[in-house]
Coordinates of C-alpha atoms in Angstrom, one line a residue:
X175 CA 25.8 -75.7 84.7
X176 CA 25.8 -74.6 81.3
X177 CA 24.2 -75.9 78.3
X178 CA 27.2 -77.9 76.9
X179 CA 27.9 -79.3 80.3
X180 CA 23.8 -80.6 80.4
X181 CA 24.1 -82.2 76.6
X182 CA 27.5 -83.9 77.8
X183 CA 25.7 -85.6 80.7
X184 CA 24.3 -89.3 80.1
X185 CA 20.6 -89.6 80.6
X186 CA 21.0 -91.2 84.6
X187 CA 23.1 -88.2 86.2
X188 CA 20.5 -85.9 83.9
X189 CA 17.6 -87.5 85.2
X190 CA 19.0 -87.3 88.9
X191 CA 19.6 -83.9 88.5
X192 CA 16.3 -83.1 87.4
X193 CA 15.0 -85.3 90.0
X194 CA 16.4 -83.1 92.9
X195 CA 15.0 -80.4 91.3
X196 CA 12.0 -81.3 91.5
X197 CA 11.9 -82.5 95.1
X198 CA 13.4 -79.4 96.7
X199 CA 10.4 -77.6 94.3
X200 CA 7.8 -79.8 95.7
X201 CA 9.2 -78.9 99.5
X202 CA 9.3 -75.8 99.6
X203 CA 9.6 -72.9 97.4
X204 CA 12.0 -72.4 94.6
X205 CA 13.6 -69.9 92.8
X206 CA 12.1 -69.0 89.2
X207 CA 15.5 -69.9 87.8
X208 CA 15.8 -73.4 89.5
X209 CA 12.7 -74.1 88.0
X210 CA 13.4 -73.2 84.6
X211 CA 16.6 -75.2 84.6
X212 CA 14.6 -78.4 85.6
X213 CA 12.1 -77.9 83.1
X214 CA 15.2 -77.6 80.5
X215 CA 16.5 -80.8 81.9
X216 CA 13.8 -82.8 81.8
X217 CA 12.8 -81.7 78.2
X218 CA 16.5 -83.0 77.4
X219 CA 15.1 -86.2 79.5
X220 CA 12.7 -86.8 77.3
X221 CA 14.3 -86.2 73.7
X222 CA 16.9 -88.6 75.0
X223 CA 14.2 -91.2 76.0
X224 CA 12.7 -90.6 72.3
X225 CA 16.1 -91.2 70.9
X226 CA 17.0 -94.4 72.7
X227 CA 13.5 -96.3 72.4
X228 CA 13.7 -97.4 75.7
X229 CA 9.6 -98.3 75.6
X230 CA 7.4 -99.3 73.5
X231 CA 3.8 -99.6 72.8
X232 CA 3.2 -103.0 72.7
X233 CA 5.2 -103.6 76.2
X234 CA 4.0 -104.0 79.7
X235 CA 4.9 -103.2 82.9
X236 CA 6.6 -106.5 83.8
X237 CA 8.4 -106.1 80.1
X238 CA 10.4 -103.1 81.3
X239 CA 13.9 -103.2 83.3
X240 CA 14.3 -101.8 86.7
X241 CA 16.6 -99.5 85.4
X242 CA 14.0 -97.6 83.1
X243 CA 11.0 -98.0 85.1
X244 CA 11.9 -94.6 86.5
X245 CA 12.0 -92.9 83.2
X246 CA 8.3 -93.1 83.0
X247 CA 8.2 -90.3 85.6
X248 CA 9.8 -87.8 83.3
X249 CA 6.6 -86.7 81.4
X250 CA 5.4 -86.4 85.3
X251 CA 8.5 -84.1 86.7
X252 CA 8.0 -81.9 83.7
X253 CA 4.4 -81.2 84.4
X254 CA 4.7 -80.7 87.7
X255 CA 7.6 -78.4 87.0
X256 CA 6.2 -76.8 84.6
X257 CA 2.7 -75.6 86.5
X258 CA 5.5 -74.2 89.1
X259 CA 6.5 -71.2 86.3
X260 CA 5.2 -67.6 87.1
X261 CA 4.1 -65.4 84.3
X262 CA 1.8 -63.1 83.4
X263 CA -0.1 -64.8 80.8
X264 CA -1.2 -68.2 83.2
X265 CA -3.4 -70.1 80.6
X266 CA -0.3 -71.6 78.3
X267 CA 1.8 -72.6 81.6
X268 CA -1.9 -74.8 82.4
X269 CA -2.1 -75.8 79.0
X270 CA 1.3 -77.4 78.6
X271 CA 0.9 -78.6 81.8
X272 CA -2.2 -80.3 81.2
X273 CA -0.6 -82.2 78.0
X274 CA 2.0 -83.4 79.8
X275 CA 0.1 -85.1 82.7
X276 CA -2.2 -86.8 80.2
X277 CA 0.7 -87.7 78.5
X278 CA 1.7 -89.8 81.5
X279 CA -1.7 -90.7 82.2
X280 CA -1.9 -92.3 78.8
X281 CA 1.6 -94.0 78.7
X282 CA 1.0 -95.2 82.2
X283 CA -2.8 -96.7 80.6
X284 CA -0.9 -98.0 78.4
X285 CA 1.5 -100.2 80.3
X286 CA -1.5 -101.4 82.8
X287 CA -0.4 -99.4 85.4
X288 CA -3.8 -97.6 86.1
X289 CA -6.4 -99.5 88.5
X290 CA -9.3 -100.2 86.4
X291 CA -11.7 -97.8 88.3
X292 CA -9.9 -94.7 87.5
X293 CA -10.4 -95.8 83.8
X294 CA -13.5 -96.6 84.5
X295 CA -14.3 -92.9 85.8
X296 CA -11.9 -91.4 83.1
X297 CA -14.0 -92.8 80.3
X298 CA -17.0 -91.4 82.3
X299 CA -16.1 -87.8 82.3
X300 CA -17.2 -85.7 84.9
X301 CA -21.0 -87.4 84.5
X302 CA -20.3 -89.5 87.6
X303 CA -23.0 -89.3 90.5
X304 CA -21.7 -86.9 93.7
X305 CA -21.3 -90.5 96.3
X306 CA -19.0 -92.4 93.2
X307 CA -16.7 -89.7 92.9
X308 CA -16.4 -89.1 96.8
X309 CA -16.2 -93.0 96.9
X310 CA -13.4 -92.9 94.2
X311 CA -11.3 -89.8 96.0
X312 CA -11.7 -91.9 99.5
X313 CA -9.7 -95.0 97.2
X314 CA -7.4 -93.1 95.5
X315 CA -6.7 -90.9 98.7
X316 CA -6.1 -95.2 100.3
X317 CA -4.1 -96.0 97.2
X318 CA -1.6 -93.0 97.6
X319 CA -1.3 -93.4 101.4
X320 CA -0.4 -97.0 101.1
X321 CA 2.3 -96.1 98.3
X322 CA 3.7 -93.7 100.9
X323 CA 3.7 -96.2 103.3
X324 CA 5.5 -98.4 101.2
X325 CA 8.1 -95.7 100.1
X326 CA 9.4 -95.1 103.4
X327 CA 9.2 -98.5 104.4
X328 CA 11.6 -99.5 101.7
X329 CA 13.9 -96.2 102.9
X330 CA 14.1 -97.6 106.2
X331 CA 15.0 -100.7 105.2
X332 CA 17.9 -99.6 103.4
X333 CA 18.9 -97.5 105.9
X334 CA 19.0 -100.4 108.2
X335 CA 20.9 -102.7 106.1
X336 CA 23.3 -100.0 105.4
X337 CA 24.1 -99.7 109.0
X338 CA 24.6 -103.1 109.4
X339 CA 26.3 -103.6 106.6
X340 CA 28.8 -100.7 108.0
X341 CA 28.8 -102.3 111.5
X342 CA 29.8 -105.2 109.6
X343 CA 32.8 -103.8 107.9
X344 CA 34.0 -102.0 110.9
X345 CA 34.1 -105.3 112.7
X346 CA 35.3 -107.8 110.0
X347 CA 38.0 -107.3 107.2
X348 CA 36.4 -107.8 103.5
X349 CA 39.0 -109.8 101.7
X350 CA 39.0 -108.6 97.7
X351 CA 36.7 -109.8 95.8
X352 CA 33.8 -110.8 98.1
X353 CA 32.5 -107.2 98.4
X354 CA 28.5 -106.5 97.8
X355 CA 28.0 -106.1 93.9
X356 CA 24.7 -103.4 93.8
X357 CA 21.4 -105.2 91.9
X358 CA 19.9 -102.8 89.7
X359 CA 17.3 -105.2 89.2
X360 CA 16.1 -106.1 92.8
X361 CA 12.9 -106.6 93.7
X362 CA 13.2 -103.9 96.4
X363 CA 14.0 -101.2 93.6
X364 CA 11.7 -102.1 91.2
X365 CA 9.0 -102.0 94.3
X366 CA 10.3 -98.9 94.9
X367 CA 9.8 -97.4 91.8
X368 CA 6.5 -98.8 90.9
X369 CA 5.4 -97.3 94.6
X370 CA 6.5 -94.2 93.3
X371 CA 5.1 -94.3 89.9
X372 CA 1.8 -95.2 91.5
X373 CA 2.1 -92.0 93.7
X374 CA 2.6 -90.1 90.5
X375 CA -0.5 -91.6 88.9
X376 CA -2.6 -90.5 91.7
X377 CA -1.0 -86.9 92.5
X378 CA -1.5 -87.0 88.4
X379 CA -5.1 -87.4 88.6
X380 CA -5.8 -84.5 91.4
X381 CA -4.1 -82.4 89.7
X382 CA -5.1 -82.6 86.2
X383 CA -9.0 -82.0 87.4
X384 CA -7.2 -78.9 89.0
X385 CA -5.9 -77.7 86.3
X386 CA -9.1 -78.1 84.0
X387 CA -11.1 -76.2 86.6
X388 CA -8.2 -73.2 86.3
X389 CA -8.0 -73.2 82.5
X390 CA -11.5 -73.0 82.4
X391 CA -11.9 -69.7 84.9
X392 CA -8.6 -68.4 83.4
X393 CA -10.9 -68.5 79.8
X394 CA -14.1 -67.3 81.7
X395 CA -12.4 -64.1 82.9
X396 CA -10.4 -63.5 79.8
X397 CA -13.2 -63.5 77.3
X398 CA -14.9 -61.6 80.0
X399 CA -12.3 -58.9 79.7
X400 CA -12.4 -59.1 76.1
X401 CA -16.2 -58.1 76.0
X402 CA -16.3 -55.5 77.8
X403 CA -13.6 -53.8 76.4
X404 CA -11.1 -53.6 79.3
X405 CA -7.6 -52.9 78.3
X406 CA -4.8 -54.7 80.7
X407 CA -2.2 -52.6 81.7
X408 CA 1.1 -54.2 82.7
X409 CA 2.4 -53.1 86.1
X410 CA 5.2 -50.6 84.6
X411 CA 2.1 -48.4 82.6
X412 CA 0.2 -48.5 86.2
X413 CA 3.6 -47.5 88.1
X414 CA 3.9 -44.7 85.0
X415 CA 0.4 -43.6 85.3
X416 CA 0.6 -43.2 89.3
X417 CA 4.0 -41.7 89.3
X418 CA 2.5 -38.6 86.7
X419 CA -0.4 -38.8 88.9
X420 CA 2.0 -37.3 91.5
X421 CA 3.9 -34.9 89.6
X422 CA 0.7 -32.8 88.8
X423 CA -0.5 -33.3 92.3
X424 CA 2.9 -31.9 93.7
X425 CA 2.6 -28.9 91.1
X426 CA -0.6 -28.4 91.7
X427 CA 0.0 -27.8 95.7
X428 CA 2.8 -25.7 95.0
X429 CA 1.3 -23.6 91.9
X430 CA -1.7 -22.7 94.7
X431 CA 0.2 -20.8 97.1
X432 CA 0.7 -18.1 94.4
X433 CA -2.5 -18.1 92.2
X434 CA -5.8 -17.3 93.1
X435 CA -8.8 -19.6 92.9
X436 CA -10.9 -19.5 89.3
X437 CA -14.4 -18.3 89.9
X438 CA -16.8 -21.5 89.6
X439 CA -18.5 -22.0 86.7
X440 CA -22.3 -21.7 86.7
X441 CA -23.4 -22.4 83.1
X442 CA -23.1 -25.7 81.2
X443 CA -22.7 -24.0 78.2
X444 CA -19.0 -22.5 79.5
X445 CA -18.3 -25.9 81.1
X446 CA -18.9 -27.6 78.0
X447 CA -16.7 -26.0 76.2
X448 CA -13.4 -25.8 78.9
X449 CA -13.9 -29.7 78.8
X450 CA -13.3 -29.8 75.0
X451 CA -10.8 -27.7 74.7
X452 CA -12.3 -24.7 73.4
X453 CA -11.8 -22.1 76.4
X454 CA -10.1 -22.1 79.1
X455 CA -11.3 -21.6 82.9
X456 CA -9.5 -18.3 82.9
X457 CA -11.3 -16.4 80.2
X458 CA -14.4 -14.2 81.4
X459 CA -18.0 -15.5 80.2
X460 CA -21.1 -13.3 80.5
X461 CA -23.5 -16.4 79.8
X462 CA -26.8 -14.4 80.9
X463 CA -29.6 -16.7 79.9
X464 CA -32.7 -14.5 79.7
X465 CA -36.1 -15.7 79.4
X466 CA -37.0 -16.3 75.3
X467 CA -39.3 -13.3 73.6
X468 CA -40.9 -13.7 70.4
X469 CA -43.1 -11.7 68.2
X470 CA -42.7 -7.7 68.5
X471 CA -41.8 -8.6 72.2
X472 CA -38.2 -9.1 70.8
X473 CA -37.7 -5.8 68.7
X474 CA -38.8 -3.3 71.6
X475 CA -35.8 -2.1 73.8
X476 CA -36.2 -0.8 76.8
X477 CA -39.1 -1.2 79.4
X478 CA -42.4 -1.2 78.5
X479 CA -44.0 1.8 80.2
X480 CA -47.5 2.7 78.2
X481 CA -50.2 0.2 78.0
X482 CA -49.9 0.0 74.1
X483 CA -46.4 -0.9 74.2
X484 CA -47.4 -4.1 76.7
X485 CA -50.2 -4.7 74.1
X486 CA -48.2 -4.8 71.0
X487 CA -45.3 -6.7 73.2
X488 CA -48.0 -9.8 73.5
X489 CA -49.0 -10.2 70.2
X490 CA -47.6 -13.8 69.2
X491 CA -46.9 -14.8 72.2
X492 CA -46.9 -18.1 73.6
X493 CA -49.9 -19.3 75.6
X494 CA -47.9 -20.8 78.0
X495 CA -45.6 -19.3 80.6
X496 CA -42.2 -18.5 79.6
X497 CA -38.9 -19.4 81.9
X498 CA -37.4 -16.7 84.2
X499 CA -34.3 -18.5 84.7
X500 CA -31.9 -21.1 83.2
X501 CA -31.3 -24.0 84.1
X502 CA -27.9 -23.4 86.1
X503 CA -29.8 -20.8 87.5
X504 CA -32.5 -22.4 88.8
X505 CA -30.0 -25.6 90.0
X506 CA -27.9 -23.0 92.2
X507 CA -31.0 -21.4 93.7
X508 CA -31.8 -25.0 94.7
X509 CA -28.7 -25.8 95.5
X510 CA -28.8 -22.7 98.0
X511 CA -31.9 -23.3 99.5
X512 CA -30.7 -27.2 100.1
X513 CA -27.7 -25.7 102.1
X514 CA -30.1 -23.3 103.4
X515 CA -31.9 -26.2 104.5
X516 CA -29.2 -28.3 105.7
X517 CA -27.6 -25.6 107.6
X518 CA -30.8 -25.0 109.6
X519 CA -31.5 -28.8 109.9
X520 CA -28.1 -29.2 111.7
X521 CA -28.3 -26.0 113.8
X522 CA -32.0 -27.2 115.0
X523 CA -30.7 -31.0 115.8
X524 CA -27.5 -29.6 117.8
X525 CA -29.6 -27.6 119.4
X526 CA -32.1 -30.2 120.7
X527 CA -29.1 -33.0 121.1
X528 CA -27.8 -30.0 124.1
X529 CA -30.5 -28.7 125.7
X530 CA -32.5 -32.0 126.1
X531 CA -30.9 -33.0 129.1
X532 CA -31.1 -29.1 131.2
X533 CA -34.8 -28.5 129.6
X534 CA -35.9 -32.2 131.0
X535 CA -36.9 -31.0 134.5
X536 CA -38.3 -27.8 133.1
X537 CA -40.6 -29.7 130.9
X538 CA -41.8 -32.3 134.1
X539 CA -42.3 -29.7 135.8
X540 CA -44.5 -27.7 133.8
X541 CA -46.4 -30.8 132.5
X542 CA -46.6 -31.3 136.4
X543 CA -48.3 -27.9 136.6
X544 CA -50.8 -28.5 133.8
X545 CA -51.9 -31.6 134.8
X546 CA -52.5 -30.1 138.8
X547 CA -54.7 -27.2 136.7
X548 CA -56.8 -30.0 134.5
X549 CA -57.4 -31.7 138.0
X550 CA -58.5 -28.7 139.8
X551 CA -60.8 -27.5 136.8
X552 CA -62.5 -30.9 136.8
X553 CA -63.2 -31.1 140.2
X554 CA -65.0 -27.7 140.2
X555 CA -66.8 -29.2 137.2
X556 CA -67.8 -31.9 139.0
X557 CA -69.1 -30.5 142.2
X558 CA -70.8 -27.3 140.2
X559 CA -72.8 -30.4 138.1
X560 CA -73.6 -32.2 142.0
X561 CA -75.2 -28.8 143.2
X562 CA -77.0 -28.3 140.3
X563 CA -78.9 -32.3 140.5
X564 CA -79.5 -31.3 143.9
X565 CA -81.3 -27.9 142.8
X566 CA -83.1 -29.5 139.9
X567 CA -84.1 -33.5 141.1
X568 CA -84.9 -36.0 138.3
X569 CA -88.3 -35.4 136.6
X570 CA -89.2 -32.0 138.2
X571 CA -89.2 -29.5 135.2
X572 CA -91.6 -32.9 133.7
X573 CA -95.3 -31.2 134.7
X574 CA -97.5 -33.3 132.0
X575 CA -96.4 -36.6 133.5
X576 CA -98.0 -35.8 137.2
X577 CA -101.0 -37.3 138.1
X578 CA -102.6 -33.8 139.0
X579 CA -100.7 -32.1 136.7

């Protein structure tokens, strides 16, 4: 259906178009274009209800005809619609979603068709106690089931009276002029739609606290992302990124096979400079950090082989000990005597993990042995002590406390 064909349509088929939209939307998933096209339809809904007047502020809902009741559900369908549509950039989909549904709310507010305790807890805010809003979700949750209720109650009762009135025709001939003229204005459409529209109002509620709760996380994590500087890439840049990611991965597998391996580099100084650009891993460094020498240490060449050139080499010199080594120096002989270290630590634990089980007997054994030898040399302790209390009773070596001593 193109755009001609859509403004050539009146404003009932347009709204019944829109209206099947919407349901096969709110079933099950539709496609991005479908959605689109309902939203366009129901914005036409709405210019058109603009244009015609058909309600007006100081009205009611007992002032409006059956036949425009459902209108009042456009501002609905369009919301709902609207928070269906996919894009990158979520927070203006909520936002125009968000208007619309208090649009309705308000329109509906104003033509009394709001209970008075959901105005109640609108003019509130969100400062309610915990147990009234539970209490006011269990009614509301009530309310919506017994519109349901109500909605397929009236569906079945058409159905019925449609089969009887087919039963009917099949068994008696309808002369001209006597057949059923439709009501527009019966009371069991304008139940029907004032069932519905009270759906709407509550479905309209839920979801409008929804939405408030998304807008304000979607804000939360943007101005999050703003702070700290994060950039967003769009999926094609990421897709781009990885796909060079691989290209230099493949070449570099493939240059490998023919090149040999760049000697590491050990100095910071070198390093430095390959990461800003100002050498390249290939070119030779003799980076030889030797220990600092001031004074007249630092003009004699050679070694210093006579006791007055080791004199005069001191003179100025710092009272404290100079370095041997640099840095990277000293970090690789640690780092050598870590692997040193590791290497010996694994060897000693692999060693222990195998032979715990074949040196277990060995071990019960001998500690079987030792504990035989301890035994025996106590006992000959013990009986060498007996003999010796029998040579030497209590008190005999004790002369001065004898009576005839």
């Amino acid at each position: 259906m193109g755009g001609v064909a859509m403004e050539e349509m009146p404003l009932s088929a347009l709204f019944e178009e829109a209206r099947k939209i919407h349901l096969a939307a709110s079933e099950s998933r539709a496609d991005q274009d479908v959605v689109r096209k309902g939203c366009a339809m129901l914005q036409k809904c709405e210019d058109m209800v603009g244009k015609l007047g058909l309600f007006s502020s100081n009205e009611t809902k007992e002032d409006i005809s059956t036949n425009n009741l459902k209108y009042l559900l456009v501002p609905f369908y369009l919301a709902e619609l609207t928070e269906k549509i996919k894009q990158e950039d979520r927070i203006p989909i909520v936002k125009a979603s968000y208007a619309k549904l208090k649009e309705f709310f308000s329109f509906c507010e104003a033509m009394e068709l709001v209970p008075e305790e959901e105005l109640e807890a609108s003019s509130r805010g969100g400062s309610a106690p915990p147990a009234d809003r539970r209490a006011l979700k269990i009614t509301r949750f009530k309310r919506q089931k017994t519109a349901e209720a109500k909605l397929l109650e009236i569906k079945e009762r058409k159905e019925r009276r449609g089969r009887s009135k087919r039963a009917a025709a099949l068994s008696t001939p309808v002369e001209s002029g006597e057949e059923d003229i439709p009501d527009d204005d019966s009371e069991e459409e304008r139940d029907a739609w004032l069932a519905t529209i009270n759906l709407a109002i509550c479905k309209a509620i839920d979801l409008l606290e929804m939405l408030k709760r998304e807008e304000e996380m979607l804000s939360a994590i943007k101005e999050k992302q703003l702070k700290d500087g994060e950039d967003v890439f769009s999926r094609d840049a990421l897709d781009d990124r990885t796909k060079k990611a691989e290209t230099w991965h493949r070449d570099a597998a493939a240059r490998v096979q023919y090149s040999r391996p760049a000697q590491p580099i050990t100095c910071a100084t070198f390093a430095q400079d390959v990461l800003e650009g100002r050498a390249s891993v290939s070119q030779g460094h003799e980076h030889k950090h030797q220990p600092l020498i001031f004074g007249p240490a630092s003009i004699v060449n050679g070694s210093l082989s006579t006791e007055r050139e080791r004199m005069i080499a001191q003179v100025f010199q710092p009272s404290h000990r100079m370095p041997t080594m640099s840095i990277e120096d000293a970090g690789l002989t640690e780092m050598n005597i870590m692997n040193d270290w590791q290497e010996q630590t694994k060897k000693a634990i692999e060693e222990a993990t195998t032979s715990w089980h074949n040196d277990r007997p060995l071990r019960r054994k001998e500690e079987d042995e030792e504990d035989d030898d301890e035994d025996e040399e106590a006992v000959m302790k013990a009986r060498a002590f007996d003999d010796w209390k029998d040579d030497n009773p209590r008190g005999a070596g004790n002369k001065k406390l004898t009576p005839c001593g």
